[in-house]
Coordinates of C-alpha atoms in Angstrom, one line a residue:
X1 CA -63.2 -51.5 38.6
X2 CA -61.3 -50.6 41.8
X3 CA -57.5 -51.1 41.8
X4 CA -56.0 -53.6 44.2
X5 CA -53.7 -52.3 47.0
X6 CA -50.8 -54.1 45.2
X7 CA -51.5 -52.2 42.0
X8 CA -51.7 -48.9 43.8
X9 CA -48.4 -49.6 45.5
X10 CA -46.7 -50.4 42.2
X11 CA -48.2 -47.2 40.7
X12 CA -46.9 -45.1 43.6
X13 CA -43.5 -46.7 43.3
X14 CA -43.3 -45.9 39.6
X15 CA -44.3 -42.3 40.2
X16 CA -41.6 -41.9 42.8
X17 CA -39.0 -43.5 40.6
X18 CA -40.0 -41.2 37.7
X19 CA -39.9 -38.1 39.8
X20 CA -36.6 -39.1 41.3
X21 CA -35.1 -39.6 37.9
X22 CA -36.5 -36.3 36.7
X23 CA -35.1 -34.5 39.7
X24 CA -31.7 -36.2 39.2
X25 CA -31.8 -35.1 35.5
X26 CA -32.6 -31.6 36.5
X27 CA -29.8 -31.5 39.1
X28 CA -27.1 -33.1 36.9
X29 CA -27.7 -32.1 33.2
X30 CA -25.7 -33.8 30.5
X31 CA -22.9 -31.4 29.6
X32 CA -21.7 -31.4 26.0
X33 CA -18.0 -31.9 25.7
X34 CA -17.8 -29.2 23.1
X35 CA -18.3 -26.5 25.8
X36 CA -15.8 -28.0 28.3
X37 CA -12.0 -27.7 28.6
X38 CA -10.1 -30.8 29.7
X39 CA -7.4 -30.5 32.3
X40 CA -4.7 -30.9 29.7
X41 CA -5.0 -29.1 26.4
X42 CA -2.5 -30.0 23.6
X43 CA -2.0 -27.3 21.0
X44 CA 0.5 -26.6 18.2
X45 CA 1.9 -24.0 20.6
X46 CA 2.4 -26.5 23.5
X47 CA 0.4 -27.8 26.4
X48 CA -2.0 -25.8 28.5
X49 CA -3.2 -27.1 31.9
X50 CA -6.6 -26.3 33.4
X51 CA -7.2 -28.2 36.7
X52 CA -10.9 -28.2 37.4
X53 CA -11.3 -25.8 34.4
X54 CA -9.0 -23.1 35.8
X55 CA -5.6 -22.2 34.3
X56 CA -2.6 -22.8 36.5
X57 CA 0.1 -20.1 36.8
X58 CA 2.2 -21.5 33.9
X59 CA -0.8 -21.7 31.6
X60 CA -2.0 -18.2 32.5
X61 CA 1.4 -16.8 31.7
X62 CA 1.6 -18.6 28.4
X63 CA -2.0 -17.7 27.4
X64 CA -1.3 -14.0 28.0
X65 CA 2.0 -14.1 26.1
X66 CA 0.1 -15.6 23.2
X67 CA -2.7 -13.0 23.4
X68 CA -0.1 -10.1 23.5
X69 CA 1.9 -11.6 20.7
X70 CA -1.3 -11.8 18.6
X71 CA -2.1 -8.2 19.3
X72 CA 1.4 -7.1 18.4
X73 CA 1.4 -9.1 15.2
X74 CA -1.9 -7.5 14.2
X75 CA -0.6 -4.1 15.0
X76 CA 2.0 -4.6 12.4
X77 CA 0.0 -6.5 9.7
X78 CA -2.9 -4.1 9.9
X79 CA -1.0 -0.8 10.2
X80 CA 2.2 -1.1 8.1
X81 CA 0.5 1.6 5.9
X82 CA 0.5 4.2 8.7
X83 CA 4.2 3.5 9.6
X84 CA 5.1 3.6 5.9
X85 CA 3.6 7.1 5.7
X86 CA 5.5 8.1 8.9
X87 CA 8.7 6.8 7.4
X88 CA 8.2 8.7 4.2
X89 CA 7.4 11.9 6.3
X90 CA 10.6 11.3 8.3
X91 CA 12.6 10.8 5.2
X92 CA 11.5 14.1 3.8
X93 CA 12.3 15.9 7.1
X94 CA 15.7 14.3 7.2
X95 CA 16.3 15.6 3.7
X96 CA 15.6 19.1 4.9
X97 CA 12.1 19.3 3.5
X98 CA 9.7 21.0 5.9
X99 CA 6.0 20.6 6.0
X100 CA 4.5 22.8 3.3
X101 CA 7.6 22.6 1.1
X102 CA 8.2 20.5 -2.0
X103 CA 10.8 17.9 -3.0
X104 CA 11.2 17.7 -6.7
X105 CA 13.3 15.2 -8.7
X106 CA 14.3 17.4 -11.7
X107 CA 16.6 14.7 -13.2
X108 CA 14.4 11.8 -12.1
X109 CA 14.6 9.6 -9.1
X110 CA 17.5 7.1 -9.1
X111 CA 18.8 4.2 -7.0
X112 CA 20.6 6.5 -4.5
X113 CA 17.4 6.9 -2.5
X114 CA 15.3 4.2 -0.8
X115 CA 11.6 4.6 -2.0
X116 CA 9.2 1.7 -2.2
X117 CA 8.9 0.7 -5.9
X118 CA 9.3 4.2 -7.3
X119 CA 10.1 4.7 -11.0
X120 CA 12.9 6.5 -12.9
X121 CA 10.7 7.4 -15.9
X122 CA 8.8 10.4 -14.6
X123 CA 9.4 13.6 -12.6
X124 CA 8.3 13.2 -9.0
X125 CA 7.2 16.1 -6.8
X126 CA 6.0 15.5 -3.2
X127 CA 5.6 17.0 0.2
X128 CA 3.8 16.9 3.6
X129 CA 1.2 19.2 5.0
X130 CA 0.6 20.0 8.7
X131 CA -3.1 20.8 9.1
X132 CA -3.1 21.6 12.8
X133 CA -3.1 25.3 12.0
X134 CA -5.9 25.1 9.4
X135 CA -6.6 24.1 5.8
X136 CA -3.8 24.1 3.2
X137 CA -3.9 24.7 -0.5
X138 CA -2.2 22.7 -3.2
X139 CA -2.2 24.2 -6.7
X140 CA -1.7 21.3 -9.1
X141 CA 0.4 21.9 -12.2
X142 CA -1.1 20.9 -15.6
X143 CA -0.6 17.3 -16.8
X144 CA 0.1 16.1 -13.3
X145 CA -0.7 12.7 -12.0
X146 CA -1.0 12.8 -8.2
X147 CA -2.8 11.9 -5.0
X148 CA -3.2 13.0 -1.4
X149 CA -3.0 10.5 1.5
X150 CA -3.7 10.8 5.1
X151 CA -1.5 9.6 8.0
X152 CA -2.9 6.1 7.8
X153 CA -2.4 5.9 4.0
X154 CA -6.1 6.6 3.4
X155 CA -6.9 8.1 0.1
X156 CA -8.1 11.8 0.4
X157 CA -8.3 13.1 -3.2
X158 CA -6.5 12.7 -6.5
X159 CA -4.7 15.6 -8.1
X160 CA -4.3 16.4 -11.8
X161 CA -5.2 13.9 -14.5
X162 CA -7.2 11.5 -12.3
X163 CA -8.6 14.3 -10.2
X164 CA -11.3 16.9 -10.8
X165 CA -9.0 19.2 -12.7
X166 CA -8.5 16.4 -15.2
X167 CA -4.9 17.5 -16.0
X168 CA -5.7 21.2 -16.6
X169 CA -4.3 22.3 -13.3
X170 CA -6.4 23.3 -10.3
X171 CA -6.6 24.5 -6.7
X172 CA -7.2 21.9 -4.0
X173 CA -8.1 22.8 -0.4
X174 CA -7.2 20.1 2.1
X175 CA -9.3 20.5 5.3
X176 CA -8.2 19.1 8.7
X177 CA -10.4 16.9 10.8
X178 CA -13.0 18.7 12.9
X179 CA -12.6 22.0 11.0
X180 CA -15.7 24.2 11.5
X181 CA -14.5 27.4 9.9
X182 CA -15.8 29.0 6.7
X183 CA -15.0 27.3 3.4
X184 CA -14.9 28.9 0.0
X185 CA -17.4 28.3 -2.8
X186 CA -16.4 27.0 -6.2
X187 CA -12.8 28.2 -6.5
X188 CA -11.2 25.1 -4.8
X189 CA -11.7 21.4 -5.0
X190 CA -12.3 20.8 -1.3
X191 CA -11.2 17.5 0.4
X192 CA -11.6 16.7 4.1
X193 CA -8.8 14.7 5.7
X194 CA -9.2 12.5 8.7
X195 CA -5.7 13.2 10.1
X196 CA -3.6 16.3 10.9
X197 CA -0.7 15.1 8.7
X198 CA -1.2 14.4 5.1
X199 CA 1.3 13.5 2.4
X200 CA 0.9 14.2 -1.3
X201 CA 2.9 13.1 -4.3
X202 CA 2.6 13.2 -8.0
X203 CA 4.5 12.8 -11.2
X204 CA 4.7 14.3 -14.7
X205 CA 5.7 12.8 -18.0
X206 CA 8.8 14.0 -19.8
X207 CA 8.3 16.2 -22.9
X208 CA 8.6 13.9 -26.0
X209 CA 9.9 11.2 -23.6
X210 CA 13.4 12.7 -23.5
X211 CA 13.6 16.2 -22.0
X212 CA 12.8 16.9 -18.4
X213 CA 13.7 20.6 -18.3
X214 CA 10.5 22.1 -19.8
X215 CA 8.3 20.0 -17.5
X216 CA 10.4 20.9 -14.5
X217 CA 10.1 24.5 -15.3
X218 CA 6.3 24.2 -15.6
X219 CA 6.1 22.5 -12.2
X220 CA 8.2 25.1 -10.5
X221 CA 6.1 27.9 -11.9
X222 CA 2.6 26.4 -11.3
X223 CA 2.9 24.0 -8.4
X224 CA 2.1 25.9 -5.2
X225 CA 1.6 25.0 -1.6
X226 CA 0.4 27.5 1.0
X227 CA -2.0 28.0 3.9
X228 CA -5.6 28.9 3.2
X229 CA -6.8 32.4 4.2
X230 CA -10.4 32.2 5.5
X231 CA -12.4 34.9 3.9
X232 CA -10.1 35.4 1.0
X233 CA -10.2 34.0 -2.5
X234 CA -13.4 31.9 -2.9
X235 CA -15.4 33.8 -0.3
X236 CA -18.4 35.8 -1.8
X237 CA -19.0 39.1 -0.2
X238 CA -22.6 38.0 0.4
X239 CA -21.3 35.4 2.9
X240 CA -19.4 38.1 4.8
X241 CA -22.5 40.3 4.9
X242 CA -24.6 37.4 6.1
X243 CA -22.2 36.7 8.9
X244 CA -21.2 33.3 7.4
X245 CA -17.5 34.1 6.8
X246 CA -14.8 36.5 7.7
X247 CA -13.5 38.9 5.1
X248 CA -9.8 39.0 4.0
X249 CA -8.0 40.6 1.1
X250 CA -7.2 38.6 -2.0
X251 CA -3.4 38.5 -2.3
X252 CA -0.7 36.4 -3.9
X253 CA 0.3 33.4 -1.8
X254 CA 3.8 33.2 -0.4
X255 CA 6.4 31.6 -2.7
X256 CA 6.7 27.8 -2.5
X257 CA 10.0 26.4 -1.3
X258 CA 11.5 23.7 -3.6
X259 CA 14.2 21.2 -2.7
X260 CA 16.1 19.1 -5.3
X261 CA 15.8 15.4 -4.8
X262 CA 17.7 13.9 -7.8
X263 CA 20.9 12.2 -6.6
X264 CA 20.1 12.7 -3.0
X265 CA 20.6 9.8 -0.6
X266 CA 17.6 9.4 1.7
X267 CA 15.5 6.6 3.3
X268 CA 11.7 6.5 3.3
X269 CA 11.3 2.7 3.8
X270 CA 9.5 1.7 7.1
X271 CA 11.5 -0.3 9.6
X272 CA 10.8 -3.9 10.4
X273 CA 12.5 -4.0 13.8
X274 CA 11.6 -2.2 17.1
X275 CA 11.7 1.1 15.3
X276 CA 8.3 0.1 13.8
X277 CA 6.5 0.4 17.1
X278 CA 8.2 3.7 17.9
X279 CA 7.0 5.2 14.6
X280 CA 3.5 3.7 15.1
X281 CA 3.4 5.4 18.5
X282 CA 4.4 8.7 16.9
X283 CA 1.4 8.4 14.5
X284 CA -1.0 7.6 17.3
X285 CA 0.1 10.5 19.4
X286 CA 0.0 13.0 16.6
X287 CA -3.4 12.1 15.1
X288 CA -7.0 12.3 16.4
X289 CA -7.9 9.3 18.5
X290 CA -10.7 8.5 16.1
X291 CA -8.7 8.8 12.9
X292 CA -8.4 5.0 12.6
X293 CA -11.2 2.5 13.0
X294 CA -11.6 1.4 16.6
X295 CA -11.4 -2.3 15.7
X296 CA -8.0 -1.6 14.1
X297 CA -6.8 0.5 17.0
X298 CA -7.8 -2.2 19.5
X299 CA -4.6 -4.3 19.1
X300 CA -2.5 -1.2 19.0
X301 CA -3.9 -0.1 22.4
X302 CA -3.6 -3.6 23.8
X303 CA 0.2 -3.5 23.4
X304 CA 0.4 -0.1 25.2
X305 CA 0.2 2.4 22.4
X306 CA -2.5 4.8 23.4
X307 CA -3.0 8.4 22.6
X308 CA -2.0 10.8 25.4
X309 CA -0.2 8.0 27.3
X310 CA 3.5 7.2 27.5
X311 CA 4.6 4.1 25.6
X312 CA 6.8 2.2 28.1
X313 CA 6.6 -1.5 27.5
X314 CA 8.3 -3.7 30.1
X315 CA 11.0 -6.2 29.2
X316 CA 8.5 -9.0 28.7
X317 CA 6.3 -7.0 26.4
X318 CA 9.2 -5.7 24.4
X319 CA 10.4 -9.2 23.9
X320 CA 7.0 -10.3 22.7
X321 CA 6.7 -7.3 20.3
X322 CA 10.1 -7.8 18.8
X323 CA 9.2 -11.4 18.0
X324 CA 5.9 -10.2 16.5
X325 CA 7.4 -7.6 14.2
X326 CA 9.9 -10.2 13.0
X327 CA 7.2 -12.7 12.2
X328 CA 5.0 -10.0 10.6
X329 CA 7.9 -8.9 8.4
X330 CA 8.4 -12.5 7.3
X331 CA 4.7 -13.0 6.6
X332 CA 4.3 -9.7 4.6
X333 CA 7.5 -10.4 2.6
X334 CA 6.2 -13.9 1.7
X335 CA 2.8 -12.6 0.7
X336 CA 4.4 -10.1 -1.6
X337 CA 7.2 -12.2 -3.0
X338 CA 5.3 -15.5 -3.4
X339 CA 1.6 -14.8 -3.8
X340 CA -0.6 -17.9 -3.0
X341 CA -3.8 -16.6 -4.7
X342 CA -4.2 -17.8 -8.2
X343 CA -6.5 -14.9 -9.2
X344 CA -3.8 -12.4 -8.4
X345 CA -1.9 -13.6 -11.5
X346 CA -2.9 -11.7 -14.6
X347 CA -2.5 -14.5 -17.0
X348 CA -3.2 -18.2 -16.4
X349 CA 0.0 -20.0 -15.4
X350 CA 2.0 -16.8 -15.4
X351 CA 4.3 -15.1 -12.9
X352 CA 3.0 -11.7 -13.9
X353 CA 0.6 -10.4 -11.2
X354 CA -1.4 -7.5 -10.0
X355 CA -3.8 -8.0 -7.2
X356 CA -5.6 -4.7 -7.5
X357 CA -7.8 -5.9 -10.3
X358 CA -9.2 -8.5 -8.0
X359 CA -9.3 -6.5 -4.7
X360 CA -9.7 -2.9 -5.8
X361 CA -7.8 0.0 -4.1
X362 CA -9.6 -0.7 -0.8
X363 CA -8.8 -4.4 -1.0
X364 CA -12.4 -5.3 -0.8
X365 CA -14.4 -4.9 -4.1
X366 CA -12.9 -5.8 -7.5
X367 CA -12.5 -2.8 -9.8
X368 CA -15.3 -2.1 -12.2
X369 CA -15.4 -3.5 -15.8
X370 CA -15.5 -0.9 -18.5
X371 CA -17.7 -2.2 -21.3
X372 CA -19.3 -0.8 -24.5
X373 CA -22.6 -0.5 -22.5
X374 CA -20.9 1.4 -19.7
X375 CA -19.5 0.7 -16.3
X376 CA -20.2 -2.7 -14.8
X377 CA -19.8 -2.6 -11.0
X378 CA -19.0 -5.6 -8.9
X379 CA -21.0 -6.0 -5.7
X380 CA -19.1 -5.4 -2.5
X381 CA -17.6 -8.6 -1.0
X382 CA -18.1 -7.4 2.5
X383 CA -14.6 -8.4 3.6
X384 CA -11.1 -7.1 3.4
X385 CA -8.5 -9.2 1.5
X386 CA -5.9 -9.3 4.1
X387 CA -3.0 -10.8 2.2
X388 CA -3.4 -8.1 -0.5
X389 CA -3.4 -5.2 1.9
X390 CA -0.3 -6.5 3.7
X391 CA 1.5 -7.3 0.5
X392 CA 0.7 -3.9 -1.1
X393 CA 1.8 -1.7 1.8
X394 CA 4.9 -3.8 2.2
X395 CA 6.1 -2.9 -1.2
X396 CA 4.2 0.1 -2.6
X397 CA 3.9 3.8 -1.8
X398 CA 0.6 5.5 -2.5
X399 CA -2.9 4.1 -3.0
X400 CA -5.7 5.6 -5.1
X401 CA -8.6 4.5 -7.2
X402 CA -6.5 5.6 -10.2
X403 CA -4.2 2.7 -9.6
X404 CA -7.2 0.3 -9.9
X405 CA -9.1 1.2 -13.1
X406 CA -9.6 -0.1 -16.5
X407 CA -9.8 3.2 -18.4
X408 CA -7.8 3.3 -21.6
X409 CA -5.4 6.1 -22.3
X410 CA -5.4 7.3 -18.6
X411 CA -2.7 7.0 -15.9
X412 CA -0.6 3.8 -15.8
X413 CA -0.9 0.1 -15.1
X414 CA 1.5 -2.4 -13.7
X415 CA 2.5 -6.0 -13.9
X416 CA 4.9 -7.3 -11.3
X417 CA 7.1 -10.4 -11.4
X418 CA 9.2 -11.8 -8.6
X419 CA 9.8 -15.2 -10.2
X420 CA 10.9 -16.5 -13.6
X421 CA 9.1 -18.8 -16.0
X422 CA 10.0 -21.8 -13.9
X423 CA 8.7 -20.1 -10.7
X424 CA 12.2 -19.6 -9.3
X425 CA 13.2 -16.3 -7.7
X426 CA 15.5 -14.1 -9.8
X427 CA 19.3 -14.5 -9.1
X428 CA 21.4 -11.4 -9.7
X429 CA 24.3 -13.5 -10.9
X430 CA 22.3 -14.9 -13.8
X431 CA 21.0 -13.5 -17.1
X432 CA 17.3 -13.5 -18.1
X433 CA 15.2 -12.2 -21.0
X434 CA 11.7 -11.1 -21.6
X435 CA 10.0 -10.3 -24.9
X436 CA 7.1 -7.8 -25.5
X437 CA 5.1 -8.6 -28.6
X438 CA 4.8 -5.8 -31.1
X439 CA 2.3 -3.0 -30.6
X440 CA 2.8 -2.7 -26.9
X441 CA -0.5 -1.3 -25.6
X442 CA 0.9 1.9 -24.1
X443 CA -0.2 5.2 -25.6
X444 CA 2.6 7.2 -24.1
X445 CA 5.4 4.7 -23.3
X446 CA 6.4 1.5 -21.5
X447 CA 9.2 0.6 -19.2
X448 CA 10.7 -2.1 -16.9
X449 CA 12.3 -1.1 -13.6
X450 CA 14.3 -3.4 -11.4
X451 CA 14.1 -3.5 -7.6
X452 CA 16.2 -4.8 -4.8
X453 CA 14.5 -7.8 -3.1
X454 CA 15.6 -6.6 0.3
X455 CA 14.7 -2.9 0.1
X456 CA 11.9 -3.0 -2.4
X457 CA 13.6 0.1 -3.8
X458 CA 15.4 0.6 -7.1
X459 CA 18.3 -1.8 -7.6
X460 CA 21.6 0.0 -7.0
X461 CA 24.2 -0.8 -9.7
X462 CA 26.7 1.3 -11.8
X463 CA 23.8 2.0 -14.2
X464 CA 22.2 4.3 -11.6
X465 CA 18.8 4.1 -13.4
X466 CA 17.8 0.4 -13.4
X467 CA 15.3 0.7 -16.2
X468 CA 14.7 0.0 -19.9
X469 CA 11.8 1.1 -22.1
X470 CA 10.5 2.9 -25.1
X471 CA 11.4 6.3 -23.6
X472 CA 14.8 7.6 -24.6
X473 CA 15.6 9.2 -21.2
X474 CA 17.4 8.7 -18.8
X475 CA 18.8 5.7 -20.7
X476 CA 18.6 4.9 -24.4
X477 CA 15.3 3.6 -25.7
X478 CA 15.0 -0.1 -26.2
X479 CA 15.3 -1.2 -29.9
X480 CA 12.7 -3.4 -31.5
X481 CA 13.4 -6.7 -33.2
X482 CA 12.8 -7.1 -36.9
X483 CA 9.3 -8.5 -36.3
X484 CA 8.3 -5.5 -34.2
X485 CA 8.7 -7.2 -30.8
X486 CA 11.2 -6.0 -28.2
X487 CA 13.5 -8.1 -26.0
X488 CA 14.9 -6.9 -22.8
X489 CA 17.8 -8.6 -20.9
X490 CA 18.5 -8.6 -17.2
X491 CA 21.9 -9.6 -16.0
X492 CA 25.2 -8.6 -14.4
X493 CA 27.0 -8.0 -17.7
X494 CA 25.7 -6.6 -21.0
X495 CA 25.1 -9.6 -23.3
X496 CA 27.1 -9.6 -26.5
X497 CA 25.2 -8.1 -29.4
X498 CA 22.5 -6.5 -27.2
X499 CA 22.0 -2.8 -27.3
X500 CA 22.5 -0.8 -24.2
X501 CA 18.8 0.3 -24.1
X502 CA 17.7 -3.4 -24.1
X503 CA 19.7 -4.4 -21.0
X504 CA 19.2 -3.7 -17.2
X505 CA 22.2 -4.5 -15.0
X506 CA 21.8 -6.7 -12.0
X507 CA 24.0 -7.2 -8.9
X508 CA 25.4 -10.8 -8.5
X509 CA 25.1 -10.4 -4.7
X510 CA 21.4 -9.4 -4.7
X511 CA 18.0 -10.8 -5.6
X512 CA 15.7 -8.6 -7.6
X513 CA 12.1 -8.3 -9.0
X514 CA 10.6 -6.1 -11.7
X515 CA 7.6 -4.1 -12.6
X516 CA 6.4 -3.6 -16.2
X517 CA 4.7 -0.2 -16.5
X518 CA 2.3 0.8 -19.3
X519 CA 1.8 4.5 -19.3
X520 CA -1.7 5.3 -20.7
X521 CA -2.6 1.6 -21.3
X522 CA -4.7 0.6 -24.2
X523 CA -7.5 -2.0 -24.6
X524 CA -5.3 -5.0 -25.6
X525 CA -3.8 -4.9 -22.1
X526 CA -7.1 -5.0 -20.4
X527 CA -8.7 -7.7 -22.6
X528 CA -5.4 -9.6 -22.4
X529 CA -5.2 -10.0 -26.2
X530 CA -1.6 -8.7 -25.8
X531 CA 0.7 -10.6 -23.4
X532 CA 4.4 -10.3 -22.5
X533 CA 6.4 -13.6 -22.4
X534 CA 7.5 -14.9 -19.1
X535 CA 11.0 -13.9 -17.9
X536 CA 13.2 -16.8 -19.0
X537 CA 16.6 -17.8 -17.7
X538 CA 19.3 -17.4 -20.4
X539 CA 22.3 -18.9 -18.6

């Protein structure tokens, strides 16, 4: 049936209206508010103004200040480790120890020097290597427990007991980045470093837990550091004849220079003021541009620290960076002193903690379980545990897989406490006690060491060696109670009736924390069937 003219007119009108509405919708789409910015933005950091979506001058200045502050804060939080290595290197140089030489603590390290959480139970030997002229050799002494670290505190290789020589003593060849020269076969344990500067350090146990002299003599005779000679020892003649390597005579290396460290006053603790950025710049300038991950180097470059370029921040930038390092120090100190992660604490409801069991030495994958059936690996988490990394490098020197393993009878393990049984920080004017149940799970020995809250170094008191333990040197061995347990006291005065070996002196003017070390730990530590008491306030 034919439509009427009126119907046709209505149909045409409807089509026009529909097309008009469609065109309007196409021209002015509905914009989700989630992708827009209002003219006034209120944030925890103040107000930001964006007239018609564009920042005004005040907002632009504030936004860039915030961005630069964030970059500077990250440059500290992510890279305290590199500055820590630089501070240690500088401390060695200030003490007269040149690269390629050795600092040895023949009578143990004491509280005269500032070293992050070092111990006064073992004999330390350490040094730095300059790889810009080629590979360097370290000959590890027997029964040594050591590691090599690059300029960003990256692990290079272990020496001695945890290393490939397994405590028998061995030759280690540390190769610089980009090295394309001939390398020896078989004679050396070869390790490639990512940086031109590396630091190494290790420790040896006392003989019978009381006499350092024989061990020191062994170290001085067997520990050697010297440049590698291409074509020398370790180079087969066949390689020379094939044109693969030069040929050099095999000859005795030059004598290693030793410096005495015991009793020496020196500082190796990284700064937490403007000096932090100055040391960071030194590291960037001296190392290959690709020695650190580009993502980590991004914030460093954003604040003006770039390889091959002068570091000259203007007054505005310096003010922002000084604020950032102050806040980063506060954050790192808090993460270390008052951990917020329950799984860092070794026992439920305890103040004893060690985050490496949870995060591993790379602060990413938990350390493997050692079972009767073999090693049980944990799958990679795929993320870095940021609080753990910041807290660790704020307080500790040296990182290696050997610090994060559950092997019995090897190396040492640690439990740290910054708070007492009531979760209060330790007061140097008060007296505390802790009891270790009998059969302490340490094959070699155990010890407590006290540290200054401010410096994270050994607490300086008239005792000189702020420690107590089962070893009878450098202070008397702690005596056990009749039931086989051992109680140790911490306080400004020696409690009445308490043996000297069971007391560590504190300073009434200083806060402190402690580390319990178990040397060559045993299974009851790892399965937690043995547990120390909490540190309790006595008065």
